[in-house]
mmCIF file of N, CA and C in Angstrom:
data_model
loop_
_atom_site.group_PDB
_atom_site.id
_atom_site.type_symbol
_atom_site.label_atom_id
_atom_site.label_comp_id
_atom_site.label_asym_id
_atom_site.label_seq_id
_atom_site.Cartn_x
_atom_site.Cartn_y
_atom_site.Cartn_z
ATOM 1 N N MET L 28 19.602 32.272 17.726
ATOM 2 C CA MET L 28 19.716 31.455 16.428
ATOM 3 C C MET L 28 20.801 31.432 16.421
ATOM 4 N N LYS L 29 21.839 30.107 16.248
ATOM 5 C CA LYS L 29 23.244 29.753 15.779
ATOM 6 C C LYS L 29 23.232 28.559 14.453
ATOM 7 N N ILE L 30 23.840 29.204 12.883
ATOM 8 C CA ILE L 30 23.177 28.387 12.513
ATOM 9 C C ILE L 30 24.318 27.627 12.445
ATOM 10 N N ASN L 31 24.535 26.496 11.971
ATOM 11 C CA ASN L 31 25.814 25.586 11.875
ATOM 12 C C ASN L 31 25.693 25.911 10.514
ATOM 13 N N ASN L 32 27.570 25.918 10.749
ATOM 14 C CA ASN L 32 28.136 25.960 9.435
ATOM 15 C C ASN L 32 28.910 24.541 8.352
ATOM 16 N N ASP L 33 28.489 23.301 9.378
ATOM 17 C CA ASP L 33 29.616 22.647 9.396
ATOM 18 C C ASP L 33 29.040 21.933 7.999
ATOM 19 N N VAL L 34 30.321 21.973 7.625
ATOM 20 C CA VAL L 34 29.897 21.227 6.030
ATOM 21 C C VAL L 34 29.326 19.570 5.948
ATOM 22 N N SER L 35 30.332 18.998 6.837
ATOM 23 C CA SER L 35 30.422 17.167 7.206
ATOM 24 C C SER L 35 28.736 17.350 7.071
ATOM 25 N N GLU L 36 28.140 17.706 8.610
ATOM 26 C CA GLU L 36 27.087 17.793 8.632
ATOM 27 C C GLU L 36 25.932 17.345 7.969
ATOM 28 N N ASP L 37 25.833 18.474 7.509
ATOM 29 C CA ASP L 37 25.251 19.134 5.744
ATOM 30 C C ASP L 37 25.514 17.795 5.047
ATOM 31 N N VAL L 38 25.708 17.275 4.543
ATOM 32 C CA VAL L 38 26.246 15.886 3.574
ATOM 33 C C VAL L 38 25.629 14.657 4.602
ATOM 34 N N SER L 39 25.989 14.827 6.002
ATOM 35 C CA SER L 39 24.862 13.457 6.173
ATOM 36 C C SER L 39 23.960 13.325 6.403
ATOM 37 N N ILE L 40 23.145 14.932 6.555
ATOM 38 C CA ILE L 40 21.419 15.215 5.632
ATOM 39 C C ILE L 40 20.982 14.893 4.826
ATOM 40 N N ASP L 41 21.931 14.698 3.681
ATOM 41 C CA ASP L 41 21.713 14.855 2.667
ATOM 42 C C ASP L 41 21.524 13.343 2.783
ATOM 43 N N VAL L 42 23.039 12.292 2.974
ATOM 44 C CA VAL L 42 22.645 11.045 2.837
ATOM 45 C C VAL L 42 21.586 10.619 3.050
ATOM 46 N N LYS L 43 20.692 10.941 5.106
ATOM 47 C CA LYS L 43 19.976 10.667 5.520
ATOM 48 C C LYS L 43 19.159 10.922 4.672
ATOM 49 N N ILE L 44 18.633 12.115 3.996
ATOM 50 C CA ILE L 44 17.249 11.972 3.387
ATOM 51 C C ILE L 44 17.908 11.102 2.521
ATOM 52 N N GLY L 45 18.632 10.634 1.503
ATOM 53 C CA GLY L 45 18.864 9.679 0.274
ATOM 54 C C GLY L 45 18.261 8.699 0.915
ATOM 55 N N GLN L 46 19.021 7.798 1.861
ATOM 56 C CA GLN L 46 18.552 6.558 2.141
ATOM 57 C C GLN L 46 17.130 7.048 2.749
ATOM 58 N N ALA L 47 16.266 7.591 2.985
ATOM 59 C CA ALA L 47 14.924 7.222 3.564
ATOM 60 C C ALA L 47 14.190 6.966 2.035
ATOM 61 N N ILE L 48 14.609 8.063 0.860
ATOM 62 C CA ILE L 48 14.068 8.005 -0.622
ATOM 63 C C ILE L 48 14.417 7.096 -0.901
ATOM 64 N N LYS L 49 15.449 6.535 -0.363
ATOM 65 C CA LYS L 49 15.871 5.002 -1.347
ATOM 66 C C LYS L 49 15.135 3.476 -0.616
ATOM 67 N N GLY L 50 15.555 3.816 0.793
ATOM 68 C CA GLY L 50 14.343 2.968 1.742
ATOM 69 C C GLY L 50 12.896 2.409 1.553
ATOM 70 N N LEU L 51 12.199 4.476 1.054
ATOM 71 C CA LEU L 51 10.200 4.160 1.040
ATOM 72 C C LEU L 51 10.765 3.434 -0.435
ATOM 73 N N ARG L 52 10.905 3.742 -1.405
ATOM 74 C CA ARG L 52 10.844 3.676 -2.748
ATOM 75 C C ARG L 52 11.599 2.444 -3.295
ATOM 76 N N THR L 53 12.262 1.403 -2.699
ATOM 77 C CA THR L 53 12.398 -0.101 -2.083
ATOM 78 C C THR L 53 11.125 -0.544 -1.521
ATOM 79 N N MET L 54 11.235 -0.369 -0.953
ATOM 80 C CA MET L 54 9.853 -0.836 0.300
ATOM 81 C C MET L 54 8.423 -0.728 -0.008
ATOM 82 N N ARG L 55 8.483 -0.211 -1.028
ATOM 83 C CA ARG L 55 7.195 0.234 -2.198
ATOM 84 C C ARG L 55 7.498 -0.455 -3.533
ATOM 85 N N GLY L 56 8.470 -1.054 -3.665
ATOM 86 C CA GLY L 56 7.903 -1.520 -4.963
ATOM 87 C C GLY L 56 8.401 -0.911 -6.304
ATOM 88 N N TYR L 57 8.734 0.032 -5.688
ATOM 89 C CA TYR L 57 8.979 1.174 -7.322
ATOM 90 C C TYR L 57 10.306 1.118 -7.976
ATOM 91 N N THR L 58 10.810 0.870 -9.211
ATOM 92 C CA THR L 58 11.987 0.808 -9.787
ATOM 93 C C THR L 58 12.600 2.592 -9.479
ATOM 94 N N ARG L 59 14.022 2.804 -9.863
ATOM 95 C CA ARG L 59 14.560 4.406 -9.999
ATOM 96 C C ARG L 59 13.675 5.142 -10.851
ATOM 97 N N ASP L 60 13.655 4.334 -12.153
ATOM 98 C CA ASP L 60 13.197 4.738 -13.431
ATOM 99 C C ASP L 60 11.476 4.932 -13.203
ATOM 100 N N GLU L 61 10.751 4.076 -12.987
ATOM 101 C CA GLU L 61 9.681 4.753 -12.205
ATOM 102 C C GLU L 61 9.248 6.190 -11.590
ATOM 103 N N VAL L 62 10.256 5.946 -10.311
ATOM 104 C CA VAL L 62 10.169 7.433 -9.573
ATOM 105 C C VAL L 62 10.305 8.890 -10.739
ATOM 106 N N ALA L 63 12.015 8.374 -10.832
ATOM 107 C CA ALA L 63 12.677 9.648 -12.063
ATOM 108 C C ALA L 63 11.262 10.081 -13.055
ATOM 109 N N ILE L 64 10.638 9.066 -13.868
ATOM 110 C CA ILE L 64 9.700 9.542 -14.142
ATOM 111 C C ILE L 64 8.451 10.547 -14.278
ATOM 112 N N ALA L 65 8.412 9.810 -12.883
ATOM 113 C CA ALA L 65 6.866 10.812 -12.163
ATOM 114 C C ALA L 65 7.621 12.070 -11.293
ATOM 115 N N LEU L 66 9.465 12.315 -10.965
ATOM 116 C CA LEU L 66 9.316 13.122 -10.498
ATOM 117 C C LEU L 66 10.096 14.077 -12.240
ATOM 118 N N SER L 67 9.795 13.738 -13.127
ATOM 119 C CA SER L 67 10.827 14.416 -14.399
ATOM 120 C C SER L 67 12.459 15.093 -13.997
ATOM 121 N N ILE L 68 12.719 13.710 -14.184
ATOM 122 C CA ILE L 68 14.223 13.463 -13.948
ATOM 123 C C ILE L 68 14.336 12.378 -14.459
ATOM 124 N N SER L 69 16.026 12.430 -14.373
ATOM 125 C CA SER L 69 16.769 11.222 -15.032
ATOM 126 C C SER L 69 17.273 9.954 -14.073
ATOM 127 N N HIS L 70 16.948 8.543 -14.087
ATOM 128 C CA HIS L 70 16.897 7.674 -13.040
ATOM 129 C C HIS L 70 18.436 8.059 -12.548
ATOM 130 N N GLN L 71 19.618 8.617 -13.295
ATOM 131 C CA GLN L 71 21.199 9.232 -12.758
ATOM 132 C C GLN L 71 21.425 10.072 -11.596
ATOM 133 N N GLN L 72 19.889 11.023 -12.391
ATOM 134 C CA GLN L 72 19.581 12.143 -11.092
ATOM 135 C C GLN L 72 18.930 11.598 -9.262
ATOM 136 N N LEU L 73 18.024 10.745 -9.546
ATOM 137 C CA LEU L 73 17.725 10.267 -8.558
ATOM 138 C C LEU L 73 18.608 9.342 -7.719
ATOM 139 N N ALA L 74 19.597 8.778 -8.343
ATOM 140 C CA ALA L 74 20.370 7.589 -7.819
ATOM 141 C C ALA L 74 21.417 8.839 -7.025
ATOM 142 N N LYS L 75 21.736 9.954 -7.985
ATOM 143 C CA LYS L 75 22.483 11.560 -6.821
ATOM 144 C C LYS L 75 21.519 11.615 -5.463
ATOM 145 N N TYR L 76 20.184 11.892 -5.643
ATOM 146 C CA TYR L 76 19.890 12.008 -4.376
ATOM 147 C C TYR L 76 19.302 11.047 -3.341
ATOM 148 N N GLU L 77 19.536 9.972 -3.950
ATOM 149 C CA GLU L 77 19.363 8.736 -2.631
ATOM 150 C C GLU L 77 20.448 8.745 -2.022
ATOM 151 N N SER L 78 21.896 8.406 -3.224
ATOM 152 C CA SER L 78 23.203 8.289 -2.464
ATOM 153 C C SER L 78 23.578 9.930 -1.565
ATOM 154 N N GLY L 79 23.132 10.960 -1.678
ATOM 155 C CA GLY L 79 23.354 11.991 -0.985
ATOM 156 C C GLY L 79 24.421 12.670 -1.540
ATOM 157 N N THR L 80 24.633 12.369 -2.998
ATOM 158 C CA THR L 80 25.817 12.912 -3.979
ATOM 159 C C THR L 80 24.610 14.636 -3.975
ATOM 160 N N ASN L 81 23.938 14.584 -4.574
ATOM 161 C CA ASN L 81 23.258 15.914 -5.035
ATOM 162 C C ASN L 81 22.153 16.100 -3.901
ATOM 163 N N ARG L 82 22.236 17.463 -3.765
ATOM 164 C CA ARG L 82 20.753 17.416 -2.464
ATOM 165 C C ARG L 82 19.226 17.697 -3.232
ATOM 166 N N ILE L 83 18.437 17.635 -2.344
ATOM 167 C CA ILE L 83 17.192 17.347 -3.682
ATOM 168 C C ILE L 83 16.475 18.676 -3.753
ATOM 169 N N ALA L 84 15.698 19.394 -3.884
ATOM 170 C CA ALA L 84 14.543 20.122 -3.721
ATOM 171 C C ALA L 84 13.209 20.192 -2.811
ATOM 172 N N ALA L 85 13.662 20.919 -2.356
ATOM 173 C CA ALA L 85 11.733 21.448 -1.494
ATOM 174 C C ALA L 85 10.605 20.862 -1.926
ATOM 175 N N GLY L 86 10.311 21.314 -3.431
ATOM 176 C CA GLY L 86 9.383 20.733 -4.453
ATOM 177 C C GLY L 86 9.388 19.303 -4.549
ATOM 178 N N LYS L 87 10.975 18.944 -5.139
ATOM 179 C CA LYS L 87 10.522 17.339 -5.233
ATOM 180 C C LYS L 87 10.826 16.233 -4.115
ATOM 181 N N LEU L 88 10.987 16.923 -2.977
ATOM 182 C CA LEU L 88 11.009 16.172 -1.598
ATOM 183 C C LEU L 88 9.201 15.689 -1.600
ATOM 184 N N TYR L 89 8.645 17.436 -2.171
ATOM 185 C CA TYR L 89 7.074 17.795 -1.715
ATOM 186 C C TYR L 89 6.383 16.564 -2.369
ATOM 187 N N ALA L 90 6.758 16.301 -3.783
ATOM 188 C CA ALA L 90 6.606 15.486 -4.682
ATOM 189 C C ALA L 90 6.456 13.733 -4.654
ATOM 190 N N LEU L 91 8.033 13.303 -3.870
ATOM 191 C CA LEU L 91 7.998 12.400 -3.693
ATOM 192 C C LEU L 91 7.053 11.888 -2.415
ATOM 193 N N ALA L 92 6.858 12.659 -1.090
ATOM 194 C CA ALA L 92 5.791 12.494 -0.218
ATOM 195 C C ALA L 92 4.096 12.399 -0.453
ATOM 196 N N LYS L 93 4.209 13.238 -1.739
ATOM 197 C CA LYS L 93 2.702 13.319 -2.559
ATOM 198 C C LYS L 93 2.502 11.396 -3.263
ATOM 199 N N MET L 94 3.565 10.898 -4.119
ATOM 200 C CA MET L 94 3.365 10.139 -4.492
ATOM 201 C C MET L 94 4.014 8.869 -3.835
ATOM 202 N N PHE L 95 4.506 9.077 -2.462
ATOM 203 C CA PHE L 95 4.677 7.975 -1.546
ATOM 204 C C PHE L 95 3.321 7.660 -0.491
ATOM 205 N N ASN L 96 2.083 8.713 -0.162
ATOM 206 C CA ASN L 96 1.056 8.808 0.814
ATOM 207 C C ASN L 96 2.056 9.122 1.482
ATOM 208 N N VAL L 97 3.081 9.394 2.156
ATOM 209 C CA VAL L 97 3.822 10.159 3.028
ATOM 210 C C VAL L 97 3.885 11.465 3.583
ATOM 211 N N SER L 98 3.801 11.979 4.817
ATOM 212 C CA SER L 98 3.720 12.884 5.417
ATOM 213 C C SER L 98 5.590 13.535 5.372
ATOM 214 N N SER L 99 5.692 14.943 4.544
ATOM 215 C CA SER L 99 7.161 15.280 3.794
ATOM 216 C C SER L 99 7.862 14.830 5.311
ATOM 217 N N ASP L 100 7.617 14.938 6.375
ATOM 218 C CA ASP L 100 8.354 14.805 7.835
ATOM 219 C C ASP L 100 8.909 13.404 7.231
ATOM 220 N N TYR L 101 8.852 12.344 6.945
ATOM 221 C CA TYR L 101 8.831 11.066 6.995
ATOM 222 C C TYR L 101 10.654 10.817 6.534
ATOM 223 N N PHE L 102 10.735 11.357 5.691
ATOM 224 C CA PHE L 102 12.255 11.955 5.380
ATOM 225 C C PHE L 102 13.742 12.225 6.416
ATOM 226 N N PHE L 103 13.049 12.700 7.020
ATOM 227 C CA PHE L 103 13.557 14.050 8.277
ATOM 228 C C PHE L 103 13.551 13.270 9.539
ATOM 229 N N ALA L 104 12.672 12.272 10.030
ATOM 230 C CA ALA L 104 12.671 11.828 11.312
ATOM 231 C C ALA L 104 14.345 10.890 11.549
ATOM 232 N N GLU L 105 14.721 10.161 10.462
ATOM 233 C CA GLU L 105 16.223 9.755 11.113
ATOM 234 C C GLU L 105 16.715 10.818 11.683
ATOM 235 N N ILE L 106 17.064 11.657 10.838
ATOM 236 C CA ILE L 106 17.836 13.012 11.282
ATOM 237 C C ILE L 106 17.453 13.380 12.692
ATOM 238 N N GLU L 107 16.373 13.229 12.787
ATOM 239 C CA GLU L 107 16.409 14.095 14.669
ATOM 240 C C GLU L 107 16.347 13.092 15.665
ATOM 241 N N GLY L 108 16.704 11.524 15.351
ATOM 242 C CA GLY L 108 16.948 10.337 15.617
ATOM 243 C C GLY L 108 15.169 10.112 16.259
ATOM 244 N N GLU L 109 14.639 10.320 15.770
ATOM 245 C CA GLU L 109 13.655 9.256 15.933
ATOM 246 C C GLU L 109 13.266 8.236 14.481
ATOM 247 N N GLN L 110 12.420 6.993 15.173
ATOM 248 C CA GLN L 110 12.689 5.942 14.076
ATOM 249 C C GLN L 110 11.306 6.709 13.115
ATOM 250 N N VAL L 111 11.520 6.039 11.900
ATOM 251 C CA VAL L 111 10.564 6.542 10.940
ATOM 252 C C VAL L 111 9.525 5.235 11.280
ATOM 253 N N LYS L 112 8.383 5.827 10.713
ATOM 254 C CA LYS L 112 7.430 4.739 11.075
ATOM 255 C C LYS L 112 7.825 3.836 9.427
ATOM 256 N N ASN L 113 6.920 2.607 9.810
ATOM 257 C CA ASN L 113 7.181 1.218 8.889
ATOM 258 C C ASN L 113 9.081 0.946 9.078
ATOM 259 N N ARG L 114 9.679 1.253 10.006
ATOM 260 C CA ARG L 114 10.435 0.308 9.696
ATOM 261 C C ARG L 114 11.276 0.108 11.152
ATOM 262 N N VAL L 115 10.431 -1.452 11.179
ATOM 263 C CA VAL L 115 10.834 -1.896 12.097
ATOM 264 C C VAL L 115 11.813 -2.533 12.525
ATOM 265 N N SER L 116 11.988 -3.848 13.082
ATOM 266 C CA SER L 116 13.502 -4.823 12.864
ATOM 267 C C SER L 116 13.462 -5.752 12.167
ATOM 268 N N ILE L 117 12.121 -6.053 11.313
ATOM 269 C CA ILE L 117 12.052 -6.470 10.454
ATOM 270 C C ILE L 117 12.755 -5.973 9.267
ATOM 271 N N PRO L 118 13.384 -7.093 8.540
ATOM 272 C CA PRO L 118 14.811 -7.013 7.853
ATOM 273 C C PRO L 118 14.338 -6.701 6.456
ATOM 274 N N GLN L 119 14.414 -5.052 6.248
ATOM 275 C CA GLN L 119 13.919 -4.304 4.835
ATOM 276 C C GLN L 119 13.453 -4.987 3.603
ATOM 277 N N LYS L 120 14.506 -5.614 3.459
ATOM 278 C CA LYS L 120 14.509 -7.063 2.094
ATOM 279 C C LYS L 120 13.043 -7.372 2.027
ATOM 280 N N GLU L 121 12.580 -8.542 3.174
ATOM 281 C CA GLU L 121 11.471 -9.209 3.849
ATOM 282 C C GLU L 121 10.281 -8.183 3.218
ATOM 283 N N GLN L 122 10.448 -6.965 3.776
ATOM 284 C CA GLN L 122 9.101 -6.105 3.769
ATOM 285 C C GLN L 122 9.001 -5.325 2.634
ATOM 286 N N MET L 123 10.061 -5.620 1.824
ATOM 287 C CA MET L 123 9.751 -5.466 0.411
ATOM 288 C C MET L 123 9.215 -6.849 -0.131
ATOM 289 N N ASN L 124 9.252 -7.679 0.338
ATOM 290 C CA ASN L 124 8.818 -9.070 -0.641
ATOM 291 C C ASN L 124 7.357 -9.103 0.019
ATOM 292 N N PHE L 125 7.330 -8.722 1.359
ATOM 293 C CA PHE L 125 5.791 -9.130 1.880
ATOM 294 C C PHE L 125 5.125 -7.613 0.926
ATOM 295 N N ALA L 126 5.811 -6.821 0.827
ATOM 296 C CA ALA L 126 4.357 -5.283 0.084
ATOM 297 C C ALA L 126 4.374 -5.689 -1.280
ATOM 298 N N ARG L 127 5.943 -6.559 -1.811
ATOM 299 C CA ARG L 127 5.493 -6.119 -3.538
ATOM 300 C C ARG L 127 4.025 -7.962 -3.280
ATOM 301 N N ASN L 128 4.165 -8.906 -2.876
ATOM 302 C CA ASN L 128 2.925 -9.937 -3.089
ATOM 303 C C ASN L 128 1.917 -9.567 -2.738
ATOM 304 N N PHE L 129 1.753 -8.949 -1.717
ATOM 305 C CA PHE L 129 0.639 -7.762 -0.943
ATOM 306 C C PHE L 129 -0.304 -7.635 -1.902
ATOM 307 N N ALA L 130 0.526 -6.815 -2.932
ATOM 308 C CA ALA L 130 -0.044 -5.769 -3.431
ATOM 309 C C ALA L 130 -0.134 -6.780 -5.090
ATOM 310 N N LYS L 131 -0.376 -8.348 -5.056
ATOM 311 C CA LYS L 131 -0.239 -8.565 -6.560
ATOM 312 C C LYS L 131 -1.655 -9.462 -6.275
ATOM 313 N N ILE L 132 -2.069 -9.306 -4.870
ATOM 314 C CA ILE L 132 -3.273 -10.016 -4.866
ATOM 315 C C ILE L 132 -4.304 -9.269 -5.130
ATOM 316 N N LYS L 133 -5.264 -9.313 -6.226
ATOM 317 C CA LYS L 133 -6.144 -8.212 -6.544
ATOM 318 C C LYS L 133 -7.435 -8.604 -5.941
ATOM 319 N N ASP L 134 -7.965 -10.046 -5.803
ATOM 320 C CA ASP L 134 -8.974 -9.911 -4.573
ATOM 321 C C ASP L 134 -9.298 -8.944 -3.373
ATOM 322 N N LYS L 135 -9.840 -8.165 -3.058
ATOM 323 C CA LYS L 135 -9.914 -6.944 -2.341
ATOM 324 C C LYS L 135 -11.169 -8.404 -0.695
ATOM 325 N N LYS L 136 -11.398 -9.385 -1.007
ATOM 326 C CA LYS L 136 -11.438 -9.454 -0.214
ATOM 327 C C LYS L 136 -10.371 -10.414 0.765
ATOM 328 N N LYS L 137 -9.676 -11.249 -0.308
ATOM 329 C CA LYS L 137 -8.467 -11.647 -0.118
ATOM 330 C C LYS L 137 -7.035 -10.802 0.812
ATOM 331 N N ARG L 138 -7.196 -9.456 0.536
ATOM 332 C CA ARG L 138 -6.792 -8.908 0.850
ATOM 333 C C ARG L 138 -7.037 -8.278 2.103
ATOM 334 N N ASN L 139 -7.905 -8.050 2.377
ATOM 335 C CA ASN L 139 -8.906 -8.105 3.617
ATOM 336 C C ASN L 139 -8.266 -9.625 4.837
ATOM 337 N N ILE L 140 -8.214 -10.223 4.295
ATOM 338 C CA ILE L 140 -8.011 -11.527 5.103
ATOM 339 C C ILE L 140 -6.703 -11.791 5.454
ATOM 340 N N VAL L 141 -5.803 -11.040 5.287
ATOM 341 C CA VAL L 141 -4.775 -11.272 4.687
ATOM 342 C C VAL L 141 -4.062 -10.241 6.275
ATOM 343 N N LYS L 142 -4.709 -8.687 5.622
ATOM 344 C CA LYS L 142 -4.697 -7.828 6.952
ATOM 345 C C LYS L 142 -4.939 -8.545 8.041
ATOM 346 N N ALA L 143 -5.890 -8.733 8.381
ATOM 347 C CA ALA L 143 -6.561 -9.581 10.004
ATOM 348 C C ALA L 143 -5.450 -10.637 10.510
ATOM 349 N N LEU L 144 -5.181 -11.084 9.394
ATOM 350 C CA LEU L 144 -4.079 -12.165 9.892
ATOM 351 C C LEU L 144 -3.232 -11.501 10.183
ATOM 352 N N VAL L 145 -2.542 -10.806 9.279
ATOM 353 C CA VAL L 145 -1.213 -9.773 9.830
ATOM 354 C C VAL L 145 -1.246 -9.393 11.493
ATOM 355 N N GLN L 146 -2.471 -9.246 11.611
ATOM 356 C CA GLN L 146 -2.695 -8.241 12.967
ATOM 357 C C GLN L 146 -2.703 -8.804 14.087
ATOM 358 N N ILE L 147 -3.748 -9.910 13.961
ATOM 359 C CA ILE L 147 -3.765 -10.889 14.578
ATOM 360 C C ILE L 147 -1.957 -11.787 15.265
ATOM 361 N N LEU L 148 -0.877 -11.640 14.176
ATOM 362 C CA LEU L 148 -0.481 -12.686 14.328
ATOM 363 C C LEU L 148 1.051 -11.155 15.574
ATOM 364 N N ALA L 149 0.535 -10.554 14.939
ATOM 365 C CA ALA L 149 1.501 -9.577 15.666
ATOM 366 C C ALA L 149 1.102 -8.924 16.995
ATOM 367 N N GLU L 150 -0.059 -9.117 17.396
ATOM 368 C CA GLU L 150 -0.377 -8.657 18.629
ATOM 369 C C GLU L 150 0.590 -9.687 19.178
#
């Protein structure tokens, strides 16, 4: 097995992982500060991870996966050319707004009604 020593490819991978982190964070409605506190890092460090400037450690990536309740392969799916779950043609800002508003619904019965309605409309 040959290992690729192309530095530009490594940087590209770091950028894609960073984009996945930022996308997931914003889609779930978390601020950079909230996630940074959960990871015991500064918000500046998280910004560097999200931009691909700094490479994120495996342990931090695992902690993010646990925090957002996703599989750790979520962050690598676009690298392999796969479509990441939850990233469909709906604009990301629209998804974020929907998720934030849905999270504000405290009544479980109302949340279930909204979920059922969305499922019906999506068919």
